[in-house]
C-alpha positions as CSV (number, residue, x, y, z in Angstrom):
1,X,-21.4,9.6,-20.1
2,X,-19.8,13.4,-19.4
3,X,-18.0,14.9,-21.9
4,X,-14.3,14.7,-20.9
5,X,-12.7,18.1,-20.1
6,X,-10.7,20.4,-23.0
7,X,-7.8,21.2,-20.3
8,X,-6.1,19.5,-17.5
9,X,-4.5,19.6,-14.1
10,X,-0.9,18.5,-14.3
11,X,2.4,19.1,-11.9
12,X,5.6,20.0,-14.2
13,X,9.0,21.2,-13.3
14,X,10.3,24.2,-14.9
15,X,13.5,23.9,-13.5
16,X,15.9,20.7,-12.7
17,X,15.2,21.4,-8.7
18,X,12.4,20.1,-6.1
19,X,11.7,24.0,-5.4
20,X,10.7,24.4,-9.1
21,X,6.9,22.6,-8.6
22,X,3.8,23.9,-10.2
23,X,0.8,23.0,-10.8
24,X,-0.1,24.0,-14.6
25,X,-3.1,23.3,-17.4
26,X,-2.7,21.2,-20.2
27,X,-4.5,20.0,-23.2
28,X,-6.1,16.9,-22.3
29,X,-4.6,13.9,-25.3
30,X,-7.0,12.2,-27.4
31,X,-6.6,8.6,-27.5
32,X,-5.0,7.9,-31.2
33,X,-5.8,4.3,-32.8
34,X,-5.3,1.4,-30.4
35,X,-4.4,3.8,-27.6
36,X,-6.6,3.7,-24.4
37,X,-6.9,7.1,-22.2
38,X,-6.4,6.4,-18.7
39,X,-7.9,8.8,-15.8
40,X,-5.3,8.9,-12.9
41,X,-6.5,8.5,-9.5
42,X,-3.2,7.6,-8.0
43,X,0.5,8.1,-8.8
44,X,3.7,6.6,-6.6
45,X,7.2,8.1,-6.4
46,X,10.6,6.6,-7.0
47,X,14.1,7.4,-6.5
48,X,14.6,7.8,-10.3
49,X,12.1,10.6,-10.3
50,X,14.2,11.9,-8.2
51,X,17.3,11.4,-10.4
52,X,15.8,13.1,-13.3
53,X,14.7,16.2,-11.4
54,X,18.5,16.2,-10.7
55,X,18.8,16.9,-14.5
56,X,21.8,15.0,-14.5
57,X,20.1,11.2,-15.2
58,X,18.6,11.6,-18.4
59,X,20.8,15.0,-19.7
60,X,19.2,17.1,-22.4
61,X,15.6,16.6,-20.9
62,X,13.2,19.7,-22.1
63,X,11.8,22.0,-19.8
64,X,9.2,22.1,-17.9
65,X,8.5,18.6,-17.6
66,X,5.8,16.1,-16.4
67,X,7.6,14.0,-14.1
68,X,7.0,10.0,-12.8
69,X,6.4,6.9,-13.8
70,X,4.2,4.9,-11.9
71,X,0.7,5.5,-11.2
72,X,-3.1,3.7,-11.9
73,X,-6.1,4.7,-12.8
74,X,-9.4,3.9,-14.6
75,X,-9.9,3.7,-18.7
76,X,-12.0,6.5,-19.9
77,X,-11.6,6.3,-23.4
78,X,-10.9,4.0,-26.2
79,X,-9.1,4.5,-29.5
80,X,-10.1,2.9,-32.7
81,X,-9.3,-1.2,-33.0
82,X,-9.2,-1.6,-28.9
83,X,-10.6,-4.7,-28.2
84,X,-8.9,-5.9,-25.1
85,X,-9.7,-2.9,-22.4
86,X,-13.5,-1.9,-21.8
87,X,-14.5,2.1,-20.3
88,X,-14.3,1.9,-16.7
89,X,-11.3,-0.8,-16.2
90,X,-8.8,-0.1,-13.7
91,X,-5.5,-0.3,-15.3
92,X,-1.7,0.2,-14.6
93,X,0.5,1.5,-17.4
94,X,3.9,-0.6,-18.1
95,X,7.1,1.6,-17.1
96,X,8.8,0.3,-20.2
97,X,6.9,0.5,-23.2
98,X,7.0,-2.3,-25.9
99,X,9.2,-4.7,-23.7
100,X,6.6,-7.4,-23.7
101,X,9.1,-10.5,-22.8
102,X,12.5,-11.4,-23.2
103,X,15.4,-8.9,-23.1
104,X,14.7,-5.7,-24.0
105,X,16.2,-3.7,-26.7
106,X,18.2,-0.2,-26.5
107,X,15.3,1.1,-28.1
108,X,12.8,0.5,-25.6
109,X,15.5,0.6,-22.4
110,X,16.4,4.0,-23.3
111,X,13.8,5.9,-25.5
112,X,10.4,4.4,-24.2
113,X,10.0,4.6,-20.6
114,X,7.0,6.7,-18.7
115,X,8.1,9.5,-16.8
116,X,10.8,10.6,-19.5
117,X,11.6,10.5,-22.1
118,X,7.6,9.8,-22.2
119,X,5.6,12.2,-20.4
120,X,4.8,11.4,-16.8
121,X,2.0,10.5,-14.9
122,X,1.8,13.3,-12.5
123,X,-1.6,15.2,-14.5
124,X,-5.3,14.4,-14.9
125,X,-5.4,11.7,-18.1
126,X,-2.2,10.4,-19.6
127,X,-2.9,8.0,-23.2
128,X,-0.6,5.0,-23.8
129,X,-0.9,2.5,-26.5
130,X,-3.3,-0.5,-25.5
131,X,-0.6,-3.3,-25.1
132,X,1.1,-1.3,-22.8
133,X,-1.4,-1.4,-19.5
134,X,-2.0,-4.2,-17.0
135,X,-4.8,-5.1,-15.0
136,X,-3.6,-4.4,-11.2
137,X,-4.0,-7.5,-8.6
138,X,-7.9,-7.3,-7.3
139,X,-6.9,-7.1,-3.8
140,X,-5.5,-4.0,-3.9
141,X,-6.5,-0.4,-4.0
142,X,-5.2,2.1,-6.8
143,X,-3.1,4.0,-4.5
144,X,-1.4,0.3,-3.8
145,X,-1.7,-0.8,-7.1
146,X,0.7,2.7,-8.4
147,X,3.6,1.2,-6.6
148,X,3.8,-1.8,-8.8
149,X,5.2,-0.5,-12.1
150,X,9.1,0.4,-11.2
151,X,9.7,-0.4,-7.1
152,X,7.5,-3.9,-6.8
153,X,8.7,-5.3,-10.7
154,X,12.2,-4.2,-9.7
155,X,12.5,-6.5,-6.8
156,X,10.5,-9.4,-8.1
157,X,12.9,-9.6,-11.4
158,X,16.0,-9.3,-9.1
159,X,14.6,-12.5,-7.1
160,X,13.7,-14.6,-10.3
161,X,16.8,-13.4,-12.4
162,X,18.8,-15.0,-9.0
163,X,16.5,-17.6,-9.4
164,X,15.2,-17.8,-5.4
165,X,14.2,-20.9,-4.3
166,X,13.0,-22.4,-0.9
167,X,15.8,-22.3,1.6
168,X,18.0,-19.3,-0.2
169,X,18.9,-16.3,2.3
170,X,18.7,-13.3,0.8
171,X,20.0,-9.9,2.2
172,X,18.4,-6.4,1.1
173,X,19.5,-2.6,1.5
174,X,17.5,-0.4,3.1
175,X,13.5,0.0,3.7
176,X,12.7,1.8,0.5
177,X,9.9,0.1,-2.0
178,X,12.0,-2.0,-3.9
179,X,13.8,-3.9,-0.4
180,X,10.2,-4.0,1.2
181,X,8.5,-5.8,-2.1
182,X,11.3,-7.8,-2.2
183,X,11.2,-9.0,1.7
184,X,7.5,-10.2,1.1
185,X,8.3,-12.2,-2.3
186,X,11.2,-13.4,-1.0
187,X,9.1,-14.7,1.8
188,X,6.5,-15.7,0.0
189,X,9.0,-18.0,-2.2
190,X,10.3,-19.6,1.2
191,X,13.3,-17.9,1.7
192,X,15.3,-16.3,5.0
193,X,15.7,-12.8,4.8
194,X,18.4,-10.1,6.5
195,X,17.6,-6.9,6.0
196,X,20.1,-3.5,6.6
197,X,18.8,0.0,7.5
198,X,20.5,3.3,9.3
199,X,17.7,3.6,11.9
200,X,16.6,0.5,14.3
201,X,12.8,1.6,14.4
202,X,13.0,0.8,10.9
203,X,14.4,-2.6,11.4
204,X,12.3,-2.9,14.0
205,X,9.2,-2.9,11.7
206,X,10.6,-5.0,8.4
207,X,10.8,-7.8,11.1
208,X,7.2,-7.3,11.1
209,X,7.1,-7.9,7.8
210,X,9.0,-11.2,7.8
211,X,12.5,-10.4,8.0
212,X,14.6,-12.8,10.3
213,X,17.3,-11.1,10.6
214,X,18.6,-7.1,10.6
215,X,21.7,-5.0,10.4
216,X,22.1,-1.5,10.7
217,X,24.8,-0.4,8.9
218,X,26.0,2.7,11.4
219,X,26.5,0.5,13.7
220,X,28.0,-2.2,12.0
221,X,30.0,-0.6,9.2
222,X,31.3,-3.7,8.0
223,X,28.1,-5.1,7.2
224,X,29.8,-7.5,5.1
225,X,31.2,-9.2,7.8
226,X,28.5,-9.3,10.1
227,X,26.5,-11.1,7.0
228,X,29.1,-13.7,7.0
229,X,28.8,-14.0,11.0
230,X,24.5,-14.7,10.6
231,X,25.3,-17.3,7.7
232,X,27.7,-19.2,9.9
233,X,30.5,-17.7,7.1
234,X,28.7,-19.0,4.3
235,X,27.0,-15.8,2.8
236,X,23.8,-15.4,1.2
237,X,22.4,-16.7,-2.3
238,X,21.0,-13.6,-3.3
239,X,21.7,-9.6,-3.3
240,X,19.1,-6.8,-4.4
241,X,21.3,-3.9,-4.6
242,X,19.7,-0.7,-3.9
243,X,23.1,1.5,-3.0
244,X,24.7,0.9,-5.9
245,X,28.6,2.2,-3.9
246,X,27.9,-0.8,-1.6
247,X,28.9,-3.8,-4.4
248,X,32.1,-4.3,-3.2
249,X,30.2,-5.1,0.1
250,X,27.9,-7.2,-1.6
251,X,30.0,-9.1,-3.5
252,X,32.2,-10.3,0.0
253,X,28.5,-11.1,1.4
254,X,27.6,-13.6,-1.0
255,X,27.7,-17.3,-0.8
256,X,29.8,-19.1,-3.5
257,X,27.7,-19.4,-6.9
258,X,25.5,-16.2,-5.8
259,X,23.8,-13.7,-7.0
260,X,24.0,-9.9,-7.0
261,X,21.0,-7.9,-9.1
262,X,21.9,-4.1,-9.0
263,X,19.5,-2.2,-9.0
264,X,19.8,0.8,-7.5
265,X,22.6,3.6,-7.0
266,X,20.4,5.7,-4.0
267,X,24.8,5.7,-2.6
268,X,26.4,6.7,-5.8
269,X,27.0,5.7,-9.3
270,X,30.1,4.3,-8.8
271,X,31.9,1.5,-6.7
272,X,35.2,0.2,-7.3
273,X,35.2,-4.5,-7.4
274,X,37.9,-6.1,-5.9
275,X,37.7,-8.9,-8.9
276,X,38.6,-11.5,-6.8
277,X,35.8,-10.9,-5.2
278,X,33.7,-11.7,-8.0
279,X,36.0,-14.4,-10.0
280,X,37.2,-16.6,-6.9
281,X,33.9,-17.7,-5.5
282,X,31.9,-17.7,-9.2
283,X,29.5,-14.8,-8.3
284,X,27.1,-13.1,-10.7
285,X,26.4,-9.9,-10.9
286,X,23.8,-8.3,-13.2
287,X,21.6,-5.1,-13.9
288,X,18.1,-5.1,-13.1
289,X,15.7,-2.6,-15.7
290,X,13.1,-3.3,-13.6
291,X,11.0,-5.9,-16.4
292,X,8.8,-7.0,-18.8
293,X,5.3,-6.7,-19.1
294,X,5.1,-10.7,-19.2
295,X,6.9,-10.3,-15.9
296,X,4.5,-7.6,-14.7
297,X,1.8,-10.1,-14.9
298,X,3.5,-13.1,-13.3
299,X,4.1,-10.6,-10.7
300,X,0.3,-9.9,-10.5
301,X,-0.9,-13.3,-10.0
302,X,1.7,-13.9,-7.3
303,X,0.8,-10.9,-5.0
304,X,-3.2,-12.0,-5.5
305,X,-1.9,-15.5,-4.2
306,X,0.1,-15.2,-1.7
307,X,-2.1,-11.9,-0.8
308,X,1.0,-9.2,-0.5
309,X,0.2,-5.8,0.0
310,X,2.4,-3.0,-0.7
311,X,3.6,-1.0,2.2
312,X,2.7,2.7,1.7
313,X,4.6,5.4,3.9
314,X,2.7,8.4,3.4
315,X,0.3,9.6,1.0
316,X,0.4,13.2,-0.3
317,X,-2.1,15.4,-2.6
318,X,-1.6,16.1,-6.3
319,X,-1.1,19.6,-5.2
320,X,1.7,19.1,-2.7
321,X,3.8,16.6,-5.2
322,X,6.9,19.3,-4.4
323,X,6.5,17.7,-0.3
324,X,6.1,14.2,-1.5
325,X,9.4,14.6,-3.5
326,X,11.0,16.3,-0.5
327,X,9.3,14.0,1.9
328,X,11.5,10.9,-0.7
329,X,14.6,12.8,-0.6
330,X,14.8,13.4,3.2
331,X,15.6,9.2,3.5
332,X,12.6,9.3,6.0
333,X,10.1,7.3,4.5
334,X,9.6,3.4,5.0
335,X,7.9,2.1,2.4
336,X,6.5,4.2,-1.0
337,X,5.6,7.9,-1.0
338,X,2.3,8.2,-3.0
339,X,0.0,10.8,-5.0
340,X,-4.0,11.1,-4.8
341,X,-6.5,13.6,-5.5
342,X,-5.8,13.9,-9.3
């Protein structure tokens, strides 16, 4: 077996900008006792990454900083009492470390998620505790397999907290990760989906993944309504909210008895609820922390079975990571922006 390296590639910002990329040399971590050491082949971007380069989502944050969340790679070295991972397994670290089912705690919401606090996954070898990796779905490569942790969990624990079933309509936001896993599960569990976007080529191409019906929101500006018009005024079951300013949209395009998961706030941290939205027709709205690792793995076993594959927009190199973050903040991509040559 070679000897592992003494020192490291890594990408860090040393300031709370996307101009302040650099590629820098760090000491590579030594597993500790039932901690695995993972080397990265593959890393995925999301719009939170993007949020903490802003400085203002996590305040405080030491400089420079190892940025991301999401990546996979291949175990390279075991700590002492490690029984469940072998040397040359592929594994995905868990965004949220020590939320194994259940609710999580403040604790492990707050103060225990990759890609800071923790250090990110954007350098050579990264070391997480044992329990805290999943085997990614067979079918797919390790670029695929990065985009699972936050976008792909995200939008599978918004369907099952709405509790989708065969027959619900479900309407999405956009053609980031989180909307496109979501269109394929909520396919997959039998469900119609409309889909919104700025740009009709984009439309154009999530009806190629499934979706049966699309909005673009320039042109409709009260999406809302025309929601209402494709339900035959009914509204839809179930709402993965990605903009985050949209709710009060939302909230008039659901059914009586829905569901809205918030997710996202890629439109703003705030929006202001016309309660009567909300109390009159009985609708629930809740925030989605992406999920458990329990979750993670039901997740897993559904994409092997129903054979989903992640949709990947384009793929950079370790070395132009400041582009990739660009490339996600331009609102051009369709899809997930991903990492390789690590």
């Amino acid at each position: 077996m070679t000897p592992l390296p003494a020192t490291m590639k890594g990408m860090a910002a040393h300031a709370f900008s996307l101009d302040a990329f650099n590629a820098v040399q760090l000491e590579v971590p030594r597993p500790r006792r039932g901690e695995i050491l993972i080397r990265v082949s593959a890393a995925s971007l999301n719009y939170r990454d993007l949020a903490v380069l802003g400085g203002n989502y996590i305040p405080g944050l030491p400089l420079p900083l190892v940025p991301c969340s999401d990546a996979c790679g291949t175990v390279v070295e075991l700590g002492e009492d490690v029984t469940q991972w072998t040397v040359g397994d592929r594994v995905t670290p868990v965004y949220t470390q020590g939320w194994y089912d259940g609710k999580p705690t403040p604790q492990q919401r707050f103060r225990q998620t990759l890609g800071m606090p923790l250090t990110g996954v954007l350098q050579q070898y990264i070391a997480v505790p044992a329990e805290e990796a999943v085997a990614p779905p067979l079918s797919l490569s390790d670029l695929e397999a990065s985009t699972l942790p936050i976008a792909a969990l995200t939008g599978w624990s918004a369907l099952q907290e709405g509790g989708i079933k065969p027959g619900d309509t479900v309407l999405l936001q956009g053609t980031g990760g989180v909307s496109l896993f979501a269109l394929q599960f909520a396919k997959a569990a039998g469900a119609t989906v409309i889909i919104t976007s700025s740009r009709d080529e984009k439309l154009a191409r999530a009806k190629t993944l499934g979706a049966d019906m699309t909005i673009n929101y320039k042109t409709h500006t009260n999406w809302d309504v025309k929601v209402k018009e494709l339900t035959g005024g009914r509204g839809v079951d179930i709402v993965v909210e990605t903009a985050g300013a949209s709710l009060p949209q939302s909230l008039a395009a659901t059914a009586f008895g829905g569901f809205v998961g918030v997710v996202g706030f890629v439109a703003g941290y705030e929006a202001t609820i016309p309660l009567r939205q909300m109390i009159g027709p009985m609708i629930r709205v809740q925030g989605i922390a992406v999920g458990s690792k329990a979750r993670f793995e039901q997740m897993n076993r559904a994409i092997e079975t129903h054979r989903i594959t992640p949709v990947l927009d384009r793929e950079f190199a370790l070395d132009d990571a400041q582009a990739a973050f660009l490339h996600l903040a331009s609102g051009a991509h369709f899809g997930k922006v991903v990492i390789s040559g690590f």
